[in-house]
Amino acid sequence: MYRGDLISRITATSMFAAGSRDLNLTSFNSADKATNLQRARTKVLEASKAGAKLIVLPECFNSPYGTQFFPKYAEKLLPSPPSSDDSPSFHALSAVAKEANAFLIGGSIPEYSPETEKYYNTSLTFSPSGALIATHRKTHLFDIDIPGKIKFKESDVLSPGNKVTIVDIPEYGKVGIAICYDVRFPELAMIAARKGCFALIYPGAFNMTTGPLHWSLQARARAMDNQVYVALCSPARDMEATYHAWGHSLVADPNAEVLAEMDEKEGIAYVELNGEKIDDIRRGIPIYSQRRFDVYPDISEGKVKYEE
Ligand SMILES: NC(=O)CC(=O)C(=O)O
């Protein structure tokens, strides 16, 4: 049995968790980092009190979403920062995971790496002891230009990560973690699923153009192809912000049915994740074991950069 919660609110943060009510989704955001961190803490604790053991926040939950904001909000990831200003989000997430006694996939935050001297869009996952157990840097940067609708170029400021990220959650199993635009690349999802993940979790912030078209479809497609749970956790929509997030945090099951979908406002969704359902779906429609690797290659084998 897998459980999770997802929470969302206004500005740019969402999270989900798994626990006694398997999956919770929460989203929220504002321009003030301290306010966002405080809000995240409140919602994570609310989810954990409701029984969540795995909690997820949204993409860029501590900042507005936009290339103009990333350098200002970026943090170094220092486990022992010389000053409390250096890694506030890292330490706030670690502390609240411990306080909630839950696994926390901390959405994503703008990161600055002194080693590479580059910026990244980075997701940090913490164990119930507050230990950092996974780091995923957005691998596919969101560079799009739909005339008259939306132009966005993360690569103006950010650099991409370069691996598939899998984290083993004791008592639940392996979870694949990626960020937003990464969901559009089925290879990443398929590799994580074939490496044994039962759920793929994407903090993400689609927008008013791509959200209605593709948000739910992407989640359901990745779930259907791989017969796993897929969760997308968005910031709530803030029409005062420069980027209008679609919201609609959701969880699709291994049969590609949407188990829970929020609206554009802040909230928490709770979903029960059941491992037996994966087995049932794979028994009924056995594509998982009918692949023809004698005809085409298994992309999860061979040269894949991944980290468990
Ligand atoms: N914001 C993103 O990274 C992706 C997105 O909005 C989309 O793919 O659409």
mmCIF file of N, CA and C in Angstrom, residues 220-274:
data_model
loop_
_atom_site.group_PDB
_atom_site.id
_atom_site.type_symbol
_atom_site.label_atom_id
_atom_site.label_comp_id
_atom_site.label_asym_id
_atom_site.label_seq_id
_atom_site.Cartn_x
_atom_site.Cartn_y
_atom_site.Cartn_z
ATOM 1 N N ARG A 220 -1.436 11.113 -17.638
ATOM 2 C CA ARG A 220 -2.128 9.864 -17.971
ATOM 3 C C ARG A 220 -1.328 9.038 -18.976
ATOM 4 N N ALA A 221 -0.650 9.721 -19.887
ATOM 5 C CA ALA A 221 0.153 8.998 -20.883
ATOM 6 C C ALA A 221 1.322 8.278 -20.221
ATOM 7 N N ARG A 222 2.021 8.978 -19.320
ATOM 8 C CA ARG A 222 3.150 8.328 -18.634
ATOM 9 C C ARG A 222 2.645 7.170 -17.770
ATOM 10 N N ALA A 223 1.465 7.355 -17.158
ATOM 11 C CA ALA A 223 0.889 6.286 -16.327
ATOM 12 C C ALA A 223 0.496 5.096 -17.194
ATOM 13 N N MET A 224 -0.134 5.375 -18.328
ATOM 14 C CA MET A 224 -0.600 4.293 -19.211
ATOM 15 C C MET A 224 0.571 3.524 -19.824
ATOM 16 N N ASP A 225 1.572 4.256 -20.293
ATOM 17 C CA ASP A 225 2.722 3.592 -20.935
ATOM 18 C C ASP A 225 3.445 2.656 -19.972
ATOM 19 N N ASN A 226 3.504 3.091 -18.717
ATOM 20 C CA ASN A 226 4.365 2.386 -17.766
ATOM 21 C C ASN A 226 3.605 1.633 -16.687
ATOM 22 N N GLN A 227 2.283 1.821 -16.632
ATOM 23 C CA GLN A 227 1.428 1.141 -15.654
ATOM 24 C C GLN A 227 1.938 1.383 -14.234
ATOM 25 N N VAL A 228 2.147 2.663 -13.939
ATOM 26 C CA VAL A 228 2.571 3.112 -12.609
ATOM 27 C C VAL A 228 1.719 4.324 -12.212
ATOM 28 N N TYR A 229 1.796 4.703 -10.949
ATOM 29 C CA TYR A 229 1.166 5.951 -10.512
ATOM 30 C C TYR A 229 1.998 7.135 -11.014
ATOM 31 N N VAL A 230 1.304 8.210 -11.387
ATOM 32 C CA VAL A 230 1.988 9.449 -11.776
ATOM 33 C C VAL A 230 1.331 10.603 -11.034
ATOM 34 N N ALA A 231 2.144 11.413 -10.375
ATOM 35 C CA ALA A 231 1.627 12.583 -9.648
ATOM 36 C C ALA A 231 2.297 13.847 -10.159
ATOM 37 N N LEU A 232 1.475 14.866 -10.430
ATOM 38 C CA LEU A 232 1.980 16.183 -10.828
ATOM 39 C C LEU A 232 1.551 17.174 -9.762
ATOM 40 N N CYS A 233 2.476 17.954 -9.245
ATOM 41 C CA CYS A 233 2.137 18.896 -8.172
ATOM 42 C C CYS A 233 2.487 20.323 -8.588
ATOM 43 N N SER A 234 1.455 21.138 -8.758
ATOM 44 C CA SER A 234 1.613 22.499 -9.309
ATOM 45 C C SER A 234 1.453 23.562 -8.236
ATOM 46 N N PRO A 235 2.080 24.716 -8.448
ATOM 47 C CA PRO A 235 1.707 25.883 -7.649
ATOM 48 C C PRO A 235 0.254 26.241 -7.940
ATOM 49 N N ALA A 236 -0.383 26.835 -6.968
ATOM 50 C CA ALA A 236 -1.711 27.391 -7.240
ATOM 51 C C ALA A 236 -1.546 28.594 -8.177
ATOM 52 N N ARG A 237 -2.651 28.979 -8.818
ATOM 53 C CA ARG A 237 -2.570 30.090 -9.781
ATOM 54 C C ARG A 237 -2.599 31.437 -9.066
ATOM 55 N N ASP A 238 -1.702 32.326 -9.479
ATOM 56 C CA ASP A 238 -1.674 33.682 -8.941
ATOM 57 C C ASP A 238 -1.718 34.647 -10.121
ATOM 58 N N MET A 239 -2.869 35.285 -10.348
ATOM 59 C CA MET A 239 -3.011 36.150 -11.523
ATOM 60 C C MET A 239 -2.230 37.453 -11.372
ATOM 61 N N GLU A 240 -1.677 37.706 -10.172
ATOM 62 C CA GLU A 240 -0.803 38.883 -9.988
ATOM 63 C C GLU A 240 0.631 38.561 -10.404
ATOM 64 N N ALA A 241 0.943 37.285 -10.530
ATOM 65 C CA ALA A 241 2.315 36.889 -10.868
ATOM 66 C C ALA A 241 2.555 37.039 -12.371
ATOM 67 N N THR A 242 3.831 37.018 -12.781
ATOM 68 C CA THR A 242 4.130 37.157 -14.208
ATOM 69 C C THR A 242 3.837 35.858 -14.961
ATOM 70 N N TYR A 243 3.881 34.727 -14.266
ATOM 71 C CA TYR A 243 3.603 33.415 -14.881
ATOM 72 C C TYR A 243 2.340 32.868 -14.239
ATOM 73 N N HIS A 244 1.370 32.530 -15.044
ATOM 74 C CA HIS A 244 0.095 32.045 -14.513
ATOM 75 C C HIS A 244 0.067 30.518 -14.577
ATOM 76 N N ALA A 245 0.295 29.912 -13.434
ATOM 77 C CA ALA A 245 0.351 28.445 -13.384
ATOM 78 C C ALA A 245 -1.046 27.861 -13.613
ATOM 79 N N TRP A 246 -1.079 26.716 -14.262
ATOM 80 C CA TRP A 246 -2.347 26.034 -14.524
ATOM 81 C C TRP A 246 -2.938 25.482 -13.227
ATOM 82 N N GLY A 247 -2.079 25.092 -12.286
ATOM 83 C CA GLY A 247 -2.597 24.455 -11.069
ATOM 84 C C GLY A 247 -2.988 23.020 -11.374
ATOM 85 N N HIS A 248 -4.131 22.588 -10.827
ATOM 86 C CA HIS A 248 -4.687 21.262 -11.152
ATOM 87 C C HIS A 248 -3.763 20.099 -10.797
ATOM 88 N N SER A 249 -3.111 20.193 -9.650
ATOM 89 C CA SER A 249 -2.293 19.062 -9.190
ATOM 90 C C SER A 249 -3.137 17.797 -9.261
ATOM 91 N N LEU A 250 -2.515 16.720 -9.713
ATOM 92 C CA LEU A 250 -3.319 15.503 -9.889
ATOM 93 C C LEU A 250 -2.481 14.240 -9.727
ATOM 94 N N VAL A 251 -3.223 13.142 -9.542
ATOM 95 C CA VAL A 251 -2.601 11.818 -9.474
ATOM 96 C C VAL A 251 -3.362 10.894 -10.419
ATOM 97 N N ALA A 252 -2.599 10.246 -11.315
ATOM 98 C CA ALA A 252 -3.188 9.223 -12.200
ATOM 99 C C ALA A 252 -2.740 7.855 -11.708
ATOM 100 N N ASP A 253 -3.624 6.880 -11.845
ATOM 101 C CA ASP A 253 -3.289 5.527 -11.368
ATOM 102 C C ASP A 253 -2.666 4.697 -12.496
ATOM 103 N N PRO A 254 -2.253 3.455 -12.221
ATOM 104 C CA PRO A 254 -1.563 2.657 -13.245
ATOM 105 C C PRO A 254 -2.447 2.298 -14.439
ATOM 106 N N ASN A 255 -3.751 2.557 -14.329
ATOM 107 C CA ASN A 255 -4.672 2.346 -15.443
ATOM 108 C C ASN A 255 -4.950 3.665 -16.163
ATOM 109 N N ALA A 256 -4.190 4.716 -15.807
ATOM 110 C CA ALA A 256 -4.309 6.047 -16.415
ATOM 111 C C ALA A 256 -5.609 6.760 -16.041
ATOM 112 N N GLU A 257 -6.241 6.315 -14.963
ATOM 113 C CA GLU A 257 -7.420 7.045 -14.489
ATOM 114 C C GLU A 257 -6.980 8.093 -13.481
ATOM 115 N N VAL A 258 -7.608 9.278 -13.524
ATOM 116 C CA VAL A 258 -7.251 10.343 -12.593
ATOM 117 C C VAL A 258 -7.951 10.075 -11.259
ATOM 118 N N LEU A 259 -7.144 9.840 -10.219
ATOM 119 C CA LEU A 259 -7.709 9.522 -8.895
ATOM 120 C C LEU A 259 -8.111 10.781 -8.145
ATOM 121 N N ALA A 260 -7.336 11.861 -8.363
ATOM 122 C CA ALA A 260 -7.640 13.131 -7.685
ATOM 123 C C ALA A 260 -7.105 14.245 -8.554
ATOM 124 N N GLU A 261 -7.903 15.301 -8.684
ATOM 125 C CA GLU A 261 -7.406 16.481 -9.410
ATOM 126 C C GLU A 261 -7.913 17.713 -8.686
ATOM 127 N N MET A 262 -6.988 18.597 -8.348
ATOM 128 C CA MET A 262 -7.375 19.824 -7.678
ATOM 129 C C MET A 262 -7.787 20.867 -8.714
ATOM 130 N N ASP A 263 -8.296 22.009 -8.244
ATOM 131 C CA ASP A 263 -8.558 23.122 -9.164
ATOM 132 C C ASP A 263 -7.323 24.029 -9.167
ATOM 133 N N GLU A 264 -7.500 25.313 -9.486
ATOM 134 C CA GLU A 264 -6.342 26.206 -9.594
ATOM 135 C C GLU A 264 -5.941 26.817 -8.255
ATOM 136 N N LYS A 265 -6.747 26.532 -7.220
ATOM 137 C CA LYS A 265 -6.503 27.175 -5.930
ATOM 138 C C LYS A 265 -5.639 26.311 -5.009
ATOM 139 N N GLU A 266 -5.175 26.926 -3.956
ATOM 140 C CA GLU A 266 -4.406 26.179 -2.956
ATOM 141 C C GLU A 266 -5.266 25.082 -2.328
ATOM 142 N N GLY A 267 -4.636 23.984 -2.018
ATOM 143 C CA GLY A 267 -5.375 22.902 -1.382
ATOM 144 C C GLY A 267 -4.487 21.706 -1.135
ATOM 145 N N ILE A 268 -5.090 20.662 -0.608
ATOM 146 C CA ILE A 268 -4.372 19.401 -0.385
ATOM 147 C C ILE A 268 -5.222 18.281 -0.955
ATOM 148 N N ALA A 269 -4.591 17.392 -1.708
ATOM 149 C CA ALA A 269 -5.278 16.190 -2.194
ATOM 150 C C ALA A 269 -4.652 14.981 -1.517
ATOM 151 N N TYR A 270 -5.486 14.045 -1.116
ATOM 152 C CA TYR A 270 -5.010 12.811 -0.489
ATOM 153 C C TYR A 270 -5.417 11.636 -1.363
ATOM 154 N N VAL A 271 -4.458 10.782 -1.635
ATOM 155 C CA VAL A 271 -4.740 9.645 -2.506
ATOM 156 C C VAL A 271 -4.130 8.378 -1.924
ATOM 157 N N GLU A 272 -4.885 7.304 -1.977
ATOM 158 C CA GLU A 272 -4.360 6.001 -1.569
ATOM 159 C C GLU A 272 -3.679 5.365 -2.773
ATOM 160 N N LEU A 273 -2.444 4.953 -2.578
ATOM 161 C CA LEU A 273 -1.704 4.281 -3.651
ATOM 162 C C LEU A 273 -1.559 2.817 -3.281
ATOM 163 N N ASN A 274 -2.027 1.967 -4.166
ATOM 164 C CA ASN A 274 -2.084 0.549 -3.840
ATOM 165 C C ASN A 274 -1.202 -0.251 -4.802
#
